[in-house]
Amino acid sequence: GSDFGSAINNYQYQLGDTSWATAATTTSPVLITGLTNGTIYSIKLRALNDIGTGPESGAISAAPTNTAPTADAGADQTNVASGATVTLDGTGSRDPDVGDTLSFAWTQTDSTGTNVTLSSPSADQPTFTAPTLGVNDAAVTLTFSLVVTDDKGNSSTADTVDITVNPPETPFAEFEEAKAEVKAIITQDATRSL
């Protein structure tokens, strides 16, 4: 908007009887940060331009609402060794409301029949020991669900992560892999000496 030909270049707000403060944004809609969810505020606005301060608006009452957090169960882990210690990672979970704290709830949700015990289902980074697989066993994919809840009681939708546990390689497979590496080195050395 404008006033007498001079464009608006900022806004100020007043909460109740406090001093006027400069808004976090210079365009409409005006963003007011640092408010407490659930608290009712009496708010007045006024515009600023190169000429000066415009008249204040009438007071409105508003109470910011709390927004549910977002769970992030981390990236899938596709190459976990049999019997290895695995760490789940929910530290990417976020709450858009400043100051809210999160609690974590991890649950194993796969139907493999291979259950593991988490070090702490309420930790942001719980650990567990991957199942021990035999050389001839198939890989096992374990699925975990994470729901985060903020300190106002709002819960996220679940996010899941897959952990694929692989059987140990056979001694023959390890030998073939090492043999291929040695052959490649010898071939490179022979090529360089020509």
PDB file of C-alpha atoms in Angstrom:
ATOM      1  CA  GLY A   1       0.000   0.000   0.000  1.00  0.00           C
ATOM      2  CA  SER A   2       0.997   3.630   0.032  1.00  0.00           C
ATOM      3  CA  ASP A   3       0.310   6.874   1.870  1.00  0.00           C
ATOM      4  CA  PHE A   4       0.358  10.244   0.097  1.00  0.00           C
ATOM      5  CA  GLY A   5       2.455   8.797  -2.712  1.00  0.00           C
ATOM      6  CA  SER A   6       5.134   7.319  -0.458  1.00  0.00           C
ATOM      7  CA  ALA A   7       5.281   3.508  -0.351  1.00  0.00           C
ATOM      8  CA  ILE A   8       4.992   1.651   2.933  1.00  0.00           C
ATOM      9  CA  ASN A   9       8.427   0.341   3.864  1.00  0.00           C
ATOM     10  CA  ASN A  10       7.804  -1.215   7.274  1.00  0.00           C
ATOM     11  CA  TYR A  11       5.216  -2.082   9.916  1.00  0.00           C
ATOM     12  CA  GLN A  12       5.126  -1.804  13.691  1.00  0.00           C
ATOM     13  CA  TYR A  13       2.949  -3.653  16.160  1.00  0.00           C
ATOM     14  CA  GLN A  14       1.950  -3.210  19.785  1.00  0.00           C
ATOM     15  CA  LEU A  15       0.971  -6.070  22.080  1.00  0.00           C
ATOM     16  CA  GLY A  16      -1.358  -4.750  24.787  1.00  0.00           C
ATOM     17  CA  ASP A  17       0.229  -1.697  26.415  1.00  0.00           C
ATOM     18  CA  THR A  18       3.815  -2.558  25.476  1.00  0.00           C
ATOM     19  CA  SER A  19       6.083  -0.348  23.382  1.00  0.00           C
ATOM     20  CA  TRP A  20       5.746  -0.407  19.612  1.00  0.00           C
ATOM     21  CA  ALA A  21       8.013  -2.983  17.971  1.00  0.00           C
ATOM     22  CA  THR A  22       9.150  -3.410  14.384  1.00  0.00           C
ATOM     23  CA  ALA A  23       7.607  -6.408  12.625  1.00  0.00           C
ATOM     24  CA  ALA A  24       9.772  -9.265  11.345  1.00  0.00           C
ATOM     25  CA  THR A  25       8.473  -8.648   7.811  1.00  0.00           C
ATOM     26  CA  THR A  26       8.302  -5.459   5.769  1.00  0.00           C
ATOM     27  CA  THR A  27       5.326  -6.567   3.670  1.00  0.00           C
ATOM     28  CA  SER A  28       1.761  -7.576   4.398  1.00  0.00           C
ATOM     29  CA  PRO A  29       0.808  -9.965   5.963  1.00  0.00           C
ATOM     30  CA  VAL A  30       2.754  -8.910   9.031  1.00  0.00           C
ATOM     31  CA  LEU A  31       4.666 -11.636  10.859  1.00  0.00           C
ATOM     32  CA  ILE A  32       4.979 -11.307  14.629  1.00  0.00           C
ATOM     33  CA  THR A  33       7.385 -13.786  16.210  1.00  0.00           C
ATOM     34  CA  GLY A  34       8.063 -14.826  19.805  1.00  0.00           C
ATOM     35  CA  LEU A  35       4.420 -15.260  20.830  1.00  0.00           C
ATOM     36  CA  THR A  36       3.299 -17.989  23.198  1.00  0.00           C
ATOM     37  CA  ASN A  37       0.781 -20.464  21.803  1.00  0.00           C
ATOM     38  CA  GLY A  38      -2.591 -20.331  23.493  1.00  0.00           C
ATOM     39  CA  THR A  39      -2.008 -16.847  24.956  1.00  0.00           C
ATOM     40  CA  ILE A  40      -4.531 -14.189  23.902  1.00  0.00           C
ATOM     41  CA  TYR A  41      -2.889 -10.970  22.688  1.00  0.00           C
ATOM     42  CA  SER A  42      -4.408  -7.561  21.997  1.00  0.00           C
ATOM     43  CA  ILE A  43      -2.589  -6.378  18.856  1.00  0.00           C
ATOM     44  CA  LYS A  44      -2.442  -2.998  17.074  1.00  0.00           C
ATOM     45  CA  LEU A  45      -0.603  -2.267  13.809  1.00  0.00           C
ATOM     46  CA  ARG A  46       0.670   0.835  12.065  1.00  0.00           C
ATOM     47  CA  ALA A  47       2.519   1.372   8.795  1.00  0.00           C
ATOM     48  CA  LEU A  48       5.721   3.343   8.270  1.00  0.00           C
ATOM     49  CA  ASN A  49       6.987   5.132   5.180  1.00  0.00           C
ATOM     50  CA  ASP A  50       9.468   7.865   4.294  1.00  0.00           C
ATOM     51  CA  ILE A  51       6.997  10.528   5.476  1.00  0.00           C
ATOM     52  CA  GLY A  52       6.511   8.991   8.936  1.00  0.00           C
ATOM     53  CA  THR A  53       4.247   6.765  10.975  1.00  0.00           C
ATOM     54  CA  GLY A  54       0.664   6.106   9.909  1.00  0.00           C
ATOM     55  CA  PRO A  55      -2.298   5.933  12.291  1.00  0.00           C
ATOM     56  CA  GLU A  56      -2.644   2.824  14.427  1.00  0.00           C
ATOM     57  CA  SER A  57      -5.269   0.228  13.681  1.00  0.00           C
ATOM     58  CA  GLY A  58      -7.984  -0.725  16.088  1.00  0.00           C
ATOM     59  CA  ALA A  59      -6.978  -3.462  18.505  1.00  0.00           C
ATOM     60  CA  ILE A  60      -7.742  -7.074  17.618  1.00  0.00           C
ATOM     61  CA  SER A  61      -7.523 -10.074  19.913  1.00  0.00           C
ATOM     62  CA  ALA A  62      -5.739 -13.148  18.666  1.00  0.00           C
ATOM     63  CA  ALA A  63      -4.217 -16.296  20.117  1.00  0.00           C
ATOM     64  CA  PRO A  64      -1.597 -18.199  18.128  1.00  0.00           C
ATOM     65  CA  THR A  65      -2.342 -21.891  17.786  1.00  0.00           C
ATOM     66  CA  ASN A  66       0.099 -24.705  18.180  1.00  0.00           C
ATOM     67  CA  THR A  67       1.119 -26.653  15.091  1.00  0.00           C
ATOM     68  CA  ALA A  68       1.848 -30.380  15.130  1.00  0.00           C
ATOM     69  CA  PRO A  69       5.499 -31.384  14.708  1.00  0.00           C
ATOM     70  CA  THR A  70       6.917 -33.402  11.806  1.00  0.00           C
ATOM     71  CA  ALA A  71       8.605 -36.756  12.439  1.00  0.00           C
ATOM     72  CA  ASP A  72      11.746 -37.691  10.496  1.00  0.00           C
ATOM     73  CA  ALA A  73      12.876 -41.275  11.105  1.00  0.00           C
ATOM     74  CA  GLY A  74      16.073 -40.782   9.092  1.00  0.00           C
ATOM     75  CA  ALA A  75      17.365 -42.406   5.946  1.00  0.00           C
ATOM     76  CA  ASP A  76      16.906 -46.100   5.187  1.00  0.00           C
ATOM     77  CA  GLN A  77      19.956 -48.212   6.024  1.00  0.00           C
ATOM     78  CA  THR A  78      20.382 -50.882   3.363  1.00  0.00           C
ATOM     79  CA  ASN A  79      23.732 -52.498   4.136  1.00  0.00           C
ATOM     80  CA  VAL A  80      23.743 -53.411   7.831  1.00  0.00           C
ATOM     81  CA  ALA A  81      25.968 -56.317   8.853  1.00  0.00           C
ATOM     82  CA  SER A  82      24.611 -59.275  10.755  1.00  0.00           C
ATOM     83  CA  GLY A  83      24.952 -58.671  14.523  1.00  0.00           C
ATOM     84  CA  ALA A  84      25.975 -54.997  14.097  1.00  0.00           C
ATOM     85  CA  THR A  85      24.888 -52.198  16.407  1.00  0.00           C
ATOM     86  CA  VAL A  86      22.346 -50.010  14.601  1.00  0.00           C
ATOM     87  CA  THR A  87      21.399 -46.433  15.497  1.00  0.00           C
ATOM     88  CA  LEU A  88      18.019 -45.053  14.476  1.00  0.00           C
ATOM     89  CA  ASP A  89      18.035 -41.276  13.959  1.00  0.00           C
ATOM     90  CA  GLY A  90      15.040 -39.071  14.687  1.00  0.00           C
ATOM     91  CA  THR A  91      17.070 -35.882  15.135  1.00  0.00           C
ATOM     92  CA  GLY A  92      15.715 -34.490  11.860  1.00  0.00           C
ATOM     93  CA  SER A  93      12.244 -34.215  13.431  1.00  0.00           C
ATOM     94  CA  ARG A  94      11.047 -30.631  13.744  1.00  0.00           C
ATOM     95  CA  ASP A  95       8.381 -28.493  15.372  1.00  0.00           C
ATOM     96  CA  PRO A  96       7.497 -25.204  13.664  1.00  0.00           C
ATOM     97  CA  ASP A  97       6.521 -23.630  16.988  1.00  0.00           C
ATOM     98  CA  VAL A  98       9.471 -21.900  18.627  1.00  0.00           C
ATOM     99  CA  GLY A  99      10.253 -23.277  22.075  1.00  0.00           C
ATOM    100  CA  ASP A 100       8.255 -26.509  21.829  1.00  0.00           C
ATOM    101  CA  THR A 101      10.110 -29.600  22.996  1.00  0.00           C
ATOM    102  CA  LEU A 102       9.632 -33.008  21.407  1.00  0.00           C
ATOM    103  CA  SER A 103       9.204 -36.480  22.824  1.00  0.00           C
ATOM    104  CA  PHE A 104       9.896 -39.543  20.670  1.00  0.00           C
ATOM    105  CA  ALA A 105       8.042 -42.848  20.307  1.00  0.00           C
ATOM    106  CA  TRP A 106       9.706 -45.567  18.183  1.00  0.00           C
ATOM    107  CA  THR A 107       7.884 -48.802  17.309  1.00  0.00           C
ATOM    108  CA  GLN A 108       8.994 -51.783  15.243  1.00  0.00           C
ATOM    109  CA  THR A 109       6.240 -52.281  12.652  1.00  0.00           C
ATOM    110  CA  ASP A 110       7.502 -54.933  10.198  1.00  0.00           C
ATOM    111  CA  SER A 111       5.998 -58.413  10.057  1.00  0.00           C
ATOM    112  CA  THR A 112       9.240 -60.369   9.644  1.00  0.00           C
ATOM    113  CA  GLY A 113       8.859 -62.114  12.985  1.00  0.00           C
ATOM    114  CA  THR A 114      12.363 -60.930  13.866  1.00  0.00           C
ATOM    115  CA  ASN A 115      11.893 -58.615  16.817  1.00  0.00           C
ATOM    116  CA  VAL A 116      14.685 -56.487  18.253  1.00  0.00           C
ATOM    117  CA  THR A 117      14.890 -54.538  21.493  1.00  0.00           C
ATOM    118  CA  LEU A 118      15.539 -50.809  21.293  1.00  0.00           C
ATOM    119  CA  SER A 119      17.860 -49.275  23.873  1.00  0.00           C
ATOM    120  CA  SER A 120      15.169 -46.645  24.548  1.00  0.00           C
ATOM    121  CA  PRO A 121      12.005 -46.346  22.437  1.00  0.00           C
ATOM    122  CA  SER A 122      11.638 -42.747  23.707  1.00  0.00           C
ATOM    123  CA  ALA A 123      15.141 -41.570  22.680  1.00  0.00           C
ATOM    124  CA  ASP A 124      15.815 -39.474  19.598  1.00  0.00           C
ATOM    125  CA  GLN A 125      18.607 -41.912  18.602  1.00  0.00           C
ATOM    126  CA  PRO A 126      17.908 -45.366  20.051  1.00  0.00           C
ATOM    127  CA  THR A 127      20.149 -48.300  19.226  1.00  0.00           C
ATOM    128  CA  PHE A 128      19.611 -52.021  18.806  1.00  0.00           C
ATOM    129  CA  THR A 129      21.634 -55.083  17.838  1.00  0.00           C
ATOM    130  CA  ALA A 130      20.855 -56.371  14.362  1.00  0.00           C
ATOM    131  CA  PRO A 131      19.784 -60.005  14.268  1.00  0.00           C
ATOM    132  CA  THR A 132      22.535 -62.550  13.694  1.00  0.00           C
ATOM    133  CA  LEU A 133      22.048 -64.207  10.331  1.00  0.00           C
ATOM    134  CA  GLY A 134      23.675 -67.329   8.953  1.00  0.00           C
ATOM    135  CA  VAL A 135      25.651 -67.404   5.706  1.00  0.00           C
ATOM    136  CA  ASN A 136      22.726 -68.993   3.828  1.00  0.00           C
ATOM    137  CA  ASP A 137      20.002 -66.815   5.394  1.00  0.00           C
ATOM    138  CA  ALA A 138      18.163 -64.203   3.345  1.00  0.00           C
ATOM    139  CA  ALA A 139      18.525 -60.530   4.178  1.00  0.00           C
ATOM    140  CA  VAL A 140      15.969 -59.215   6.688  1.00  0.00           C
ATOM    141  CA  THR A 141      14.346 -55.779   6.459  1.00  0.00           C
ATOM    142  CA  LEU A 142      13.187 -54.334   9.758  1.00  0.00           C
ATOM    143  CA  THR A 143      10.807 -51.347   9.702  1.00  0.00           C
ATOM    144  CA  PHE A 144      10.517 -48.788  12.477  1.00  0.00           C
ATOM    145  CA  SER A 145       7.894 -46.088  12.882  1.00  0.00           C
ATOM    146  CA  LEU A 146       8.555 -42.771  14.639  1.00  0.00           C
ATOM    147  CA  VAL A 147       5.891 -40.442  16.053  1.00  0.00           C
ATOM    148  CA  VAL A 148       6.971 -37.213  17.762  1.00  0.00           C
ATOM    149  CA  THR A 149       4.782 -35.264  20.172  1.00  0.00           C
ATOM    150  CA  ASP A 150       5.329 -31.684  21.302  1.00  0.00           C
ATOM    151  CA  ASP A 151       4.949 -30.493  24.884  1.00  0.00           C
ATOM    152  CA  LYS A 152       1.450 -29.176  24.030  1.00  0.00           C
ATOM    153  CA  GLY A 153       0.227 -32.695  23.183  1.00  0.00           C
ATOM    154  CA  ASN A 154       0.220 -32.385  19.372  1.00  0.00           C
ATOM    155  CA  SER A 155       1.506 -35.504  17.613  1.00  0.00           C
ATOM    156  CA  SER A 156       3.006 -35.908  14.165  1.00  0.00           C
ATOM    157  CA  THR A 157       1.987 -38.431  11.593  1.00  0.00           C
ATOM    158  CA  ALA A 158       4.273 -41.462  11.639  1.00  0.00           C
ATOM    159  CA  ASP A 159       7.436 -41.594   9.558  1.00  0.00           C
ATOM    160  CA  THR A 160       9.130 -44.922   8.880  1.00  0.00           C
ATOM    161  CA  VAL A 161      12.634 -46.144   8.222  1.00  0.00           C
ATOM    162  CA  ASP A 162      13.767 -49.521   6.814  1.00  0.00           C
ATOM    163  CA  ILE A 163      16.879 -51.263   8.127  1.00  0.00           C
ATOM    164  CA  THR A 164      18.116 -54.100   5.896  1.00  0.00           C
ATOM    165  CA  VAL A 165      20.338 -56.626   7.679  1.00  0.00           C
ATOM    166  CA  ASN A 166      22.491 -58.723   5.362  1.00  0.00           C
ATOM    167  CA  PRO A 167      23.907 -62.187   6.035  1.00  0.00           C
ATOM    168  CA  PRO A 168      27.661 -62.530   6.324  1.00  0.00           C
ATOM    169  CA  GLU A 169      29.504 -63.266   3.112  1.00  0.00           C
ATOM    170  CA  THR A 170      30.743 -66.798   2.582  1.00  0.00           C
ATOM    171  CA  PRO A 171      34.501 -67.340   2.719  1.00  0.00           C
ATOM    172  CA  PHE A 172      34.333 -68.207  -0.995  1.00  0.00           C
ATOM    173  CA  ALA A 173      32.609 -64.895  -1.827  1.00  0.00           C
ATOM    174  CA  GLU A 174      35.201 -62.995   0.228  1.00  0.00           C
ATOM    175  CA  PHE A 175      37.987 -64.860  -1.626  1.00  0.00           C
ATOM    176  CA  GLU A 176      36.442 -64.076  -5.027  1.00  0.00           C
ATOM    177  CA  GLU A 177      36.152 -60.393  -4.102  1.00  0.00           C
ATOM    178  CA  ALA A 178      39.781 -60.262  -2.924  1.00  0.00           C
ATOM    179  CA  LYS A 179      40.907 -62.226  -5.993  1.00  0.00           C
ATOM    180  CA  ALA A 180      39.220 -59.695  -8.294  1.00  0.00           C
ATOM    181  CA  GLU A 181      40.918 -56.809  -6.480  1.00  0.00           C
ATOM    182  CA  VAL A 182      44.360 -58.462  -6.697  1.00  0.00           C
ATOM    183  CA  LYS A 183      43.850 -59.256 -10.384  1.00  0.00           C
ATOM    184  CA  ALA A 184      42.921 -55.613 -11.091  1.00  0.00           C
ATOM    185  CA  ILE A 185      46.071 -54.368  -9.318  1.00  0.00           C
ATOM    186  CA  ILE A 186      48.322 -56.815 -11.198  1.00  0.00           C
ATOM    187  CA  THR A 187      46.702 -55.847 -14.513  1.00  0.00           C
ATOM    188  CA  GLN A 188      47.221 -52.129 -13.762  1.00  0.00           C
ATOM    189  CA  ASP A 189      50.871 -52.702 -12.810  1.00  0.00           C
ATOM    190  CA  ALA A 190      51.481 -54.811 -15.915  1.00  0.00           C
ATOM    191  CA  THR A 191      49.893 -52.138 -18.134  1.00  0.00           C
ATOM    192  CA  ARG A 192      52.032 -49.399 -16.566  1.00  0.00           C
ATOM    193  CA  SER A 193      55.255 -51.358 -17.133  1.00  0.00           C
ATOM    194  CA  LEU A 194      54.606 -51.812 -20.873  1.00  0.00           C
TER     195      LEU A 194
END
